[in-house]
Short mmCIF file of N, CA, C and O in Angstrom, two decimals:
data_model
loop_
_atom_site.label_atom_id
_atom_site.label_comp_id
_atom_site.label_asym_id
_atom_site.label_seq_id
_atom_site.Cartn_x
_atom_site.Cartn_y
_atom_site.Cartn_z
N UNK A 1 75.73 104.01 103.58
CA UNK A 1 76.10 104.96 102.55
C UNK A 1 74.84 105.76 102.19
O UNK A 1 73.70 105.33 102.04
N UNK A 2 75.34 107.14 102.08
CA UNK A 2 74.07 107.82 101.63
C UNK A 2 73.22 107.72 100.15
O UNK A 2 73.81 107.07 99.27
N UNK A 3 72.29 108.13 99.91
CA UNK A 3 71.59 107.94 98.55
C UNK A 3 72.92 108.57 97.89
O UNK A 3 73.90 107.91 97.53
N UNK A 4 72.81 109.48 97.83
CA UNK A 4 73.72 110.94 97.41
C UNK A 4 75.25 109.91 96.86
O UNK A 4 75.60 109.82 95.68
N UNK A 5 76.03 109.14 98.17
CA UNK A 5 77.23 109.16 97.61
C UNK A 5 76.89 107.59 96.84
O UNK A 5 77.73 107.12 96.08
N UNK A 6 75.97 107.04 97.04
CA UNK A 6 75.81 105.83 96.41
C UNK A 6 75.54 106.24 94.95
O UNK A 6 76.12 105.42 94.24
N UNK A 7 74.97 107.07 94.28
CA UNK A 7 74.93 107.29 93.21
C UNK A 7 76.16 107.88 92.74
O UNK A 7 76.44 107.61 91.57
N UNK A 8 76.94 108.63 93.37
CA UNK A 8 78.32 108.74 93.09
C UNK A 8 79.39 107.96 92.49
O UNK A 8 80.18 108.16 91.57
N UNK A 9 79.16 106.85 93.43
CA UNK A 9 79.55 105.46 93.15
C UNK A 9 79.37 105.01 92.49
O UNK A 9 80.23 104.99 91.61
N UNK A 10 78.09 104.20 92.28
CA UNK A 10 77.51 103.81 90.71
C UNK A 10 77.70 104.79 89.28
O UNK A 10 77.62 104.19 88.21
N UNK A 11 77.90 106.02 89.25
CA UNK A 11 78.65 107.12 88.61
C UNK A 11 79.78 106.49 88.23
O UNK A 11 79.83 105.87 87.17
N UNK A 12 81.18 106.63 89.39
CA UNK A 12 82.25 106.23 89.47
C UNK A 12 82.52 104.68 88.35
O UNK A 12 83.26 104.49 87.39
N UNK A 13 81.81 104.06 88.87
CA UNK A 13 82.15 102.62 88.48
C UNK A 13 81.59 102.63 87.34
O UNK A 13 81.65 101.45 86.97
N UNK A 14 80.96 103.36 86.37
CA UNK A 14 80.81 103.18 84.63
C UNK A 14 81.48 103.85 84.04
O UNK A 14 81.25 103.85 82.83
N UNK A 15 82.85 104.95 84.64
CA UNK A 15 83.56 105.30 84.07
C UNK A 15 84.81 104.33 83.42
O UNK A 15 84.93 103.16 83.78
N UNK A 16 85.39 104.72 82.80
CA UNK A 16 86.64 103.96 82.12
C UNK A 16 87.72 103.54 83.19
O UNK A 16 87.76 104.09 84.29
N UNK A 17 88.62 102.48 82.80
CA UNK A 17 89.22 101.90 84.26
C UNK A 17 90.33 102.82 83.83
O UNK A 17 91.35 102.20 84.12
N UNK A 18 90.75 104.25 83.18
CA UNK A 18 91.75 104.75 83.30
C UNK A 18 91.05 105.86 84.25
O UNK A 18 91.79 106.17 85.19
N UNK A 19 89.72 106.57 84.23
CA UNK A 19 89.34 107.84 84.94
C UNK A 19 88.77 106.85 85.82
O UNK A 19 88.16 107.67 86.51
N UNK A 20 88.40 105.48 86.47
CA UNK A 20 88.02 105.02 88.18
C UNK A 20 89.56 105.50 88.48
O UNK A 20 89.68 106.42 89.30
N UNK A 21 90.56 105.05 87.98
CA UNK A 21 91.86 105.02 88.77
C UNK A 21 92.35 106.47 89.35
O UNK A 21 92.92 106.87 90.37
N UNK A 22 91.84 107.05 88.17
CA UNK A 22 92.36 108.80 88.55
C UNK A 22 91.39 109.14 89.94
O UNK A 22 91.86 109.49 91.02
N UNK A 23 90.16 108.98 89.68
CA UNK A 23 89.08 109.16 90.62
C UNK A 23 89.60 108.85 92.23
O UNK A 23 89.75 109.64 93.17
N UNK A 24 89.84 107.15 92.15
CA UNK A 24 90.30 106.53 93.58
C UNK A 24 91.47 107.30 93.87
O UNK A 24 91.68 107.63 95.04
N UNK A 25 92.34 107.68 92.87
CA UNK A 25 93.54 108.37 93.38
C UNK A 25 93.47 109.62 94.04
O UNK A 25 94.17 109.77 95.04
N UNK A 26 92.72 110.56 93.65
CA UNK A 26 92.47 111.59 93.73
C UNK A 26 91.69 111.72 95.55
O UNK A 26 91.96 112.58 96.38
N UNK A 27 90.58 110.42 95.74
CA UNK A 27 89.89 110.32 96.83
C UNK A 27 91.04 109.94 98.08
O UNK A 27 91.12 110.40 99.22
N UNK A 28 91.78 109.05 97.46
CA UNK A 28 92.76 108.41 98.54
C UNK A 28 93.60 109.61 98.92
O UNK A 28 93.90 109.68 100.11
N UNK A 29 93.94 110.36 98.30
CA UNK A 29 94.60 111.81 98.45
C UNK A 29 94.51 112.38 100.03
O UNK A 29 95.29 112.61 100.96
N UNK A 30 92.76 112.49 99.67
CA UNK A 30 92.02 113.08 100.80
C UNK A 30 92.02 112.26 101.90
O UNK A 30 91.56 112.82 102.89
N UNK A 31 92.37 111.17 102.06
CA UNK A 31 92.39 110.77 103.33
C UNK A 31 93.87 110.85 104.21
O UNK A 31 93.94 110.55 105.40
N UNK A 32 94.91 111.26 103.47
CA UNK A 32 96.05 111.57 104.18
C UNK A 32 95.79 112.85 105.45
O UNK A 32 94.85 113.63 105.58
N UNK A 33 96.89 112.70 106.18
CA UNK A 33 96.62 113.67 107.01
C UNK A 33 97.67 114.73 106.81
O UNK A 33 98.87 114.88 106.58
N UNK A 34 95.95 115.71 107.14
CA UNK A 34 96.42 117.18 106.34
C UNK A 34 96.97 117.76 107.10
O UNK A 34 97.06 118.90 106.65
N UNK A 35 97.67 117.66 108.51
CA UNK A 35 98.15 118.36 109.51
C UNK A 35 99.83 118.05 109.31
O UNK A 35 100.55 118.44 110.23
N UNK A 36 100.42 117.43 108.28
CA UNK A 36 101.57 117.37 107.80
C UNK A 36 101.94 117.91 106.31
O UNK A 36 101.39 117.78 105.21
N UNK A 37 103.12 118.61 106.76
CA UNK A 37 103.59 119.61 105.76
C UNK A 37 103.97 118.77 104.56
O UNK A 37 104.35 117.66 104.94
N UNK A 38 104.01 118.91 103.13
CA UNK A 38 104.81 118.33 102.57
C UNK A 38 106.23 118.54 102.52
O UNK A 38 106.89 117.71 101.89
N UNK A 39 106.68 119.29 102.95
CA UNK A 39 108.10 119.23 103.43
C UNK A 39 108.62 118.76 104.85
O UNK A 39 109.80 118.88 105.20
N UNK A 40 107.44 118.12 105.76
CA UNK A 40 108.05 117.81 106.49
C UNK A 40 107.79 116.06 106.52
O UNK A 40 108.13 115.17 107.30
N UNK A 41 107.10 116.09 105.39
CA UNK A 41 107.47 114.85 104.51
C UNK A 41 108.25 113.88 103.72
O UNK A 41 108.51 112.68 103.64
N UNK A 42 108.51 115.09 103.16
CA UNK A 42 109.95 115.25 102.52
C UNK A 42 111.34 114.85 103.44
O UNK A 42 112.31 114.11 103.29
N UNK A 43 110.82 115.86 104.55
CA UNK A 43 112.26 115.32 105.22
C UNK A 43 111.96 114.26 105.95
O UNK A 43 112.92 113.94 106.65
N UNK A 44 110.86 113.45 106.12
CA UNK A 44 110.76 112.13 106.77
C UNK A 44 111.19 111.28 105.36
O UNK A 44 111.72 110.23 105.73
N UNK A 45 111.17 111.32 104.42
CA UNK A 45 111.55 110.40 103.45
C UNK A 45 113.09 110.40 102.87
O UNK A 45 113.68 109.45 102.36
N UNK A 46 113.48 111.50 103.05
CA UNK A 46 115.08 111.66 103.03
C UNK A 46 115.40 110.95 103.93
O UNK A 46 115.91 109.87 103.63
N UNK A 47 115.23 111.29 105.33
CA UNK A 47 115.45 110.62 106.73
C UNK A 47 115.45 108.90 106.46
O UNK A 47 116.48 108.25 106.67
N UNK A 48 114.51 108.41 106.09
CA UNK A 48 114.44 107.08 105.99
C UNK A 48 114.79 106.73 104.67
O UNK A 48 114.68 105.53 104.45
N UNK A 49 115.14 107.40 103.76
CA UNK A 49 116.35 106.88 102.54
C UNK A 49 117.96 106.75 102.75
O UNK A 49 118.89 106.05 102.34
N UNK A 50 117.74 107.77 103.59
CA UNK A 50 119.35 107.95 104.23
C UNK A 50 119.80 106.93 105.51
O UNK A 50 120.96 106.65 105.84
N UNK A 51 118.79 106.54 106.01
CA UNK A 51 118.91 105.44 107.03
C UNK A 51 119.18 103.92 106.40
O UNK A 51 119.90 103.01 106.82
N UNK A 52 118.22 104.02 105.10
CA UNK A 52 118.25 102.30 104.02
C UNK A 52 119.41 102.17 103.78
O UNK A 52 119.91 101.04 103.86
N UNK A 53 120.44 103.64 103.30
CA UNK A 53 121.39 103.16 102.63
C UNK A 53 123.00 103.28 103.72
O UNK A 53 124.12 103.14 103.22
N UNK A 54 122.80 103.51 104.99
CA UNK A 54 123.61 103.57 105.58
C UNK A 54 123.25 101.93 106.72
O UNK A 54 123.71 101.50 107.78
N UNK A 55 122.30 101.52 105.80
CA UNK A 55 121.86 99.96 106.38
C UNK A 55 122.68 98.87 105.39
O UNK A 55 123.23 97.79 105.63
N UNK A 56 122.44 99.84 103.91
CA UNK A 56 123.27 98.60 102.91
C UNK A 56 124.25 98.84 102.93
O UNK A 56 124.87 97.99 102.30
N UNK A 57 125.14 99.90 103.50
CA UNK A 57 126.69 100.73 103.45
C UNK A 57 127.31 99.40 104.79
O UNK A 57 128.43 98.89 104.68
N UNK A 58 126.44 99.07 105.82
CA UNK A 58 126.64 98.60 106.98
C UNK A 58 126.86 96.96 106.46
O UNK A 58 127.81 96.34 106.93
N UNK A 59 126.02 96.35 105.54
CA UNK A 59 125.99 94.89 104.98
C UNK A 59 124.69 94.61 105.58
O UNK A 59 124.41 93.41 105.52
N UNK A 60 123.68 95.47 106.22
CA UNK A 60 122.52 94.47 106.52
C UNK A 60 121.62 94.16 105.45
O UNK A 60 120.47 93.81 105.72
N UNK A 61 121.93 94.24 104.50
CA UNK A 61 120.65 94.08 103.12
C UNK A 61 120.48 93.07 103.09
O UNK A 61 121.29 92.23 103.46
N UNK A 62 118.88 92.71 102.44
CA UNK A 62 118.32 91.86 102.27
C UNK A 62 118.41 90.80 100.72
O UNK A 62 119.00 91.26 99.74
N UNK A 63 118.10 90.10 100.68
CA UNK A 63 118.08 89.59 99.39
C UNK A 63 116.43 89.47 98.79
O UNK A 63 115.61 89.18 99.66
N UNK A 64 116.12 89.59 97.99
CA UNK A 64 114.68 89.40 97.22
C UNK A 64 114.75 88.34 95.98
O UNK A 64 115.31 88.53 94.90
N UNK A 65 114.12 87.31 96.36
CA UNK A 65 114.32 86.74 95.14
C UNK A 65 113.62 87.17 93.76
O UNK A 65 112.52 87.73 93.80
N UNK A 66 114.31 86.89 92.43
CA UNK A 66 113.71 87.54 91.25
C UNK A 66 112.17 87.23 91.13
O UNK A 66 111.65 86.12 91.13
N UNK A 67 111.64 88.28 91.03
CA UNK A 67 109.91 88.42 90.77
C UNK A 67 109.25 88.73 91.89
O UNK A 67 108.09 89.14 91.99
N UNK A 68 110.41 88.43 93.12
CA UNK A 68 109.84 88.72 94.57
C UNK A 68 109.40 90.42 94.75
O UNK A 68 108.55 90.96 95.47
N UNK A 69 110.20 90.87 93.94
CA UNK A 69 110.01 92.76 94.51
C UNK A 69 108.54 93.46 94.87
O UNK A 69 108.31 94.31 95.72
N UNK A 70 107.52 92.73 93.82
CA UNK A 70 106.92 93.31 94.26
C UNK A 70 105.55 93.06 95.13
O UNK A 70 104.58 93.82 95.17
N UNK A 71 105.73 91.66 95.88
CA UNK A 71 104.82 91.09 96.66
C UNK A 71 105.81 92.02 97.93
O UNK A 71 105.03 92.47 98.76
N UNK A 72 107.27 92.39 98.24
CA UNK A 72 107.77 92.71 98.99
C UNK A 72 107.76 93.95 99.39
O UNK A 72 108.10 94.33 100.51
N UNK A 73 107.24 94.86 98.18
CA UNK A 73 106.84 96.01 98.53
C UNK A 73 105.53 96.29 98.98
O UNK A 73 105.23 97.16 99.80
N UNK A 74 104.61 95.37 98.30
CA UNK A 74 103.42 95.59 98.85
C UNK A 74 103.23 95.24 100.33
O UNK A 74 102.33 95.78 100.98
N UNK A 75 103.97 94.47 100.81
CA UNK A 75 103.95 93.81 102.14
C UNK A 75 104.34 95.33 103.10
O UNK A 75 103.79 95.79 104.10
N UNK A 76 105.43 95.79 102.38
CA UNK A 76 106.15 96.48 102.91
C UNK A 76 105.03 98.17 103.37
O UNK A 76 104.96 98.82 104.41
N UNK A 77 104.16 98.39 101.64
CA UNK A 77 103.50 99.44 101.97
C UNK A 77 101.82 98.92 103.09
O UNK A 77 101.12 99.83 103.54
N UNK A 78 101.59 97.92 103.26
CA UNK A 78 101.04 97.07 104.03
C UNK A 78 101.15 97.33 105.32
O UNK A 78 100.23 97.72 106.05
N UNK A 79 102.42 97.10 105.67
CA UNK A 79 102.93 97.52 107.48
C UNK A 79 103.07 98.92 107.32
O UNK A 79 102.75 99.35 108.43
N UNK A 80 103.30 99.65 106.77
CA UNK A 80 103.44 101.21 106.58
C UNK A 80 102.04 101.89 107.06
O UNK A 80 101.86 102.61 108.05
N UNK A 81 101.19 101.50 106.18
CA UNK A 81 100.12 101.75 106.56
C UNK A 81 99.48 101.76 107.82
O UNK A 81 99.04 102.74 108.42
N UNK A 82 99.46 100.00 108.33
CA UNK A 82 99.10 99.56 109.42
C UNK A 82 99.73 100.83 111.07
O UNK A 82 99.11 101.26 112.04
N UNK A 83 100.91 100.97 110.70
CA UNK A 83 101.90 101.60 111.63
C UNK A 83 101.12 103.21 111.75
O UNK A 83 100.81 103.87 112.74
N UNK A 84 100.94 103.55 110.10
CA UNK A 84 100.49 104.95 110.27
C UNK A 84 99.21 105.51 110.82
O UNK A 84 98.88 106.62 111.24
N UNK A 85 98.36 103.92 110.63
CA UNK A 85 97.08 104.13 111.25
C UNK A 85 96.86 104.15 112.51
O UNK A 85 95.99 104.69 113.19
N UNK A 86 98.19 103.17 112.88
CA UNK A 86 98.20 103.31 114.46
C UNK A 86 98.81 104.34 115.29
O UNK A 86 98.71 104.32 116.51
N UNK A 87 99.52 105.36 114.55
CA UNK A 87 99.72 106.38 115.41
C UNK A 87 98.56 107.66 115.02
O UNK A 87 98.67 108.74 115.59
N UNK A 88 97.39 107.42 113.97
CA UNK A 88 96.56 108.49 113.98
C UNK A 88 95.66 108.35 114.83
O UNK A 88 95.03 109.29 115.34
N UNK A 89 95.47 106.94 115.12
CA UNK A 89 94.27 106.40 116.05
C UNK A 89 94.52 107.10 117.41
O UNK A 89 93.76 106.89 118.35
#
């Protein structure tokens, strides 16, 4: 890390844990890839909302047990990730 962004950092991290969060959010932003439209985002997320529910229309749904939701989403945005990194690579 450079001098430069290391003091950035140390910057970053004595701010309040409501402006680190805005900060990381704002950085994580920038690492999406900018060669996709947000509308053609959009229609990848329609696409795969419209696929979930013609999955629960079908009976393949899952069950989650109570409190489970959200270790299941994180799992879920977990492989999302993993998948997306592997087709930027």
């Amino acid at each position: 890390m450079t001098p430069t962004a290391a003091e950035v950092l140390d910057a970053a991290k004595a701010l309040p844990r409501a402006e680190r969060a805005e900060v990381a959010q704002e950085l994580l932003s920038t690492l999406g890839t900018a060669d996709v439209s947000d509308e053609a985002r959009l229609t990848a997320l329609r696409a795969a909302v419209d696929a979930g529910i013609a999955s629960l229309d079908a009976g393949k749904g899952i069950r989650i047990p109570v409190g489970g939701l959200r270790g299941y989403l994180r799992e879920r945005g977990r492989l999302a990730t993993e998948r997306a990194d592997a087709k930027t690579a």
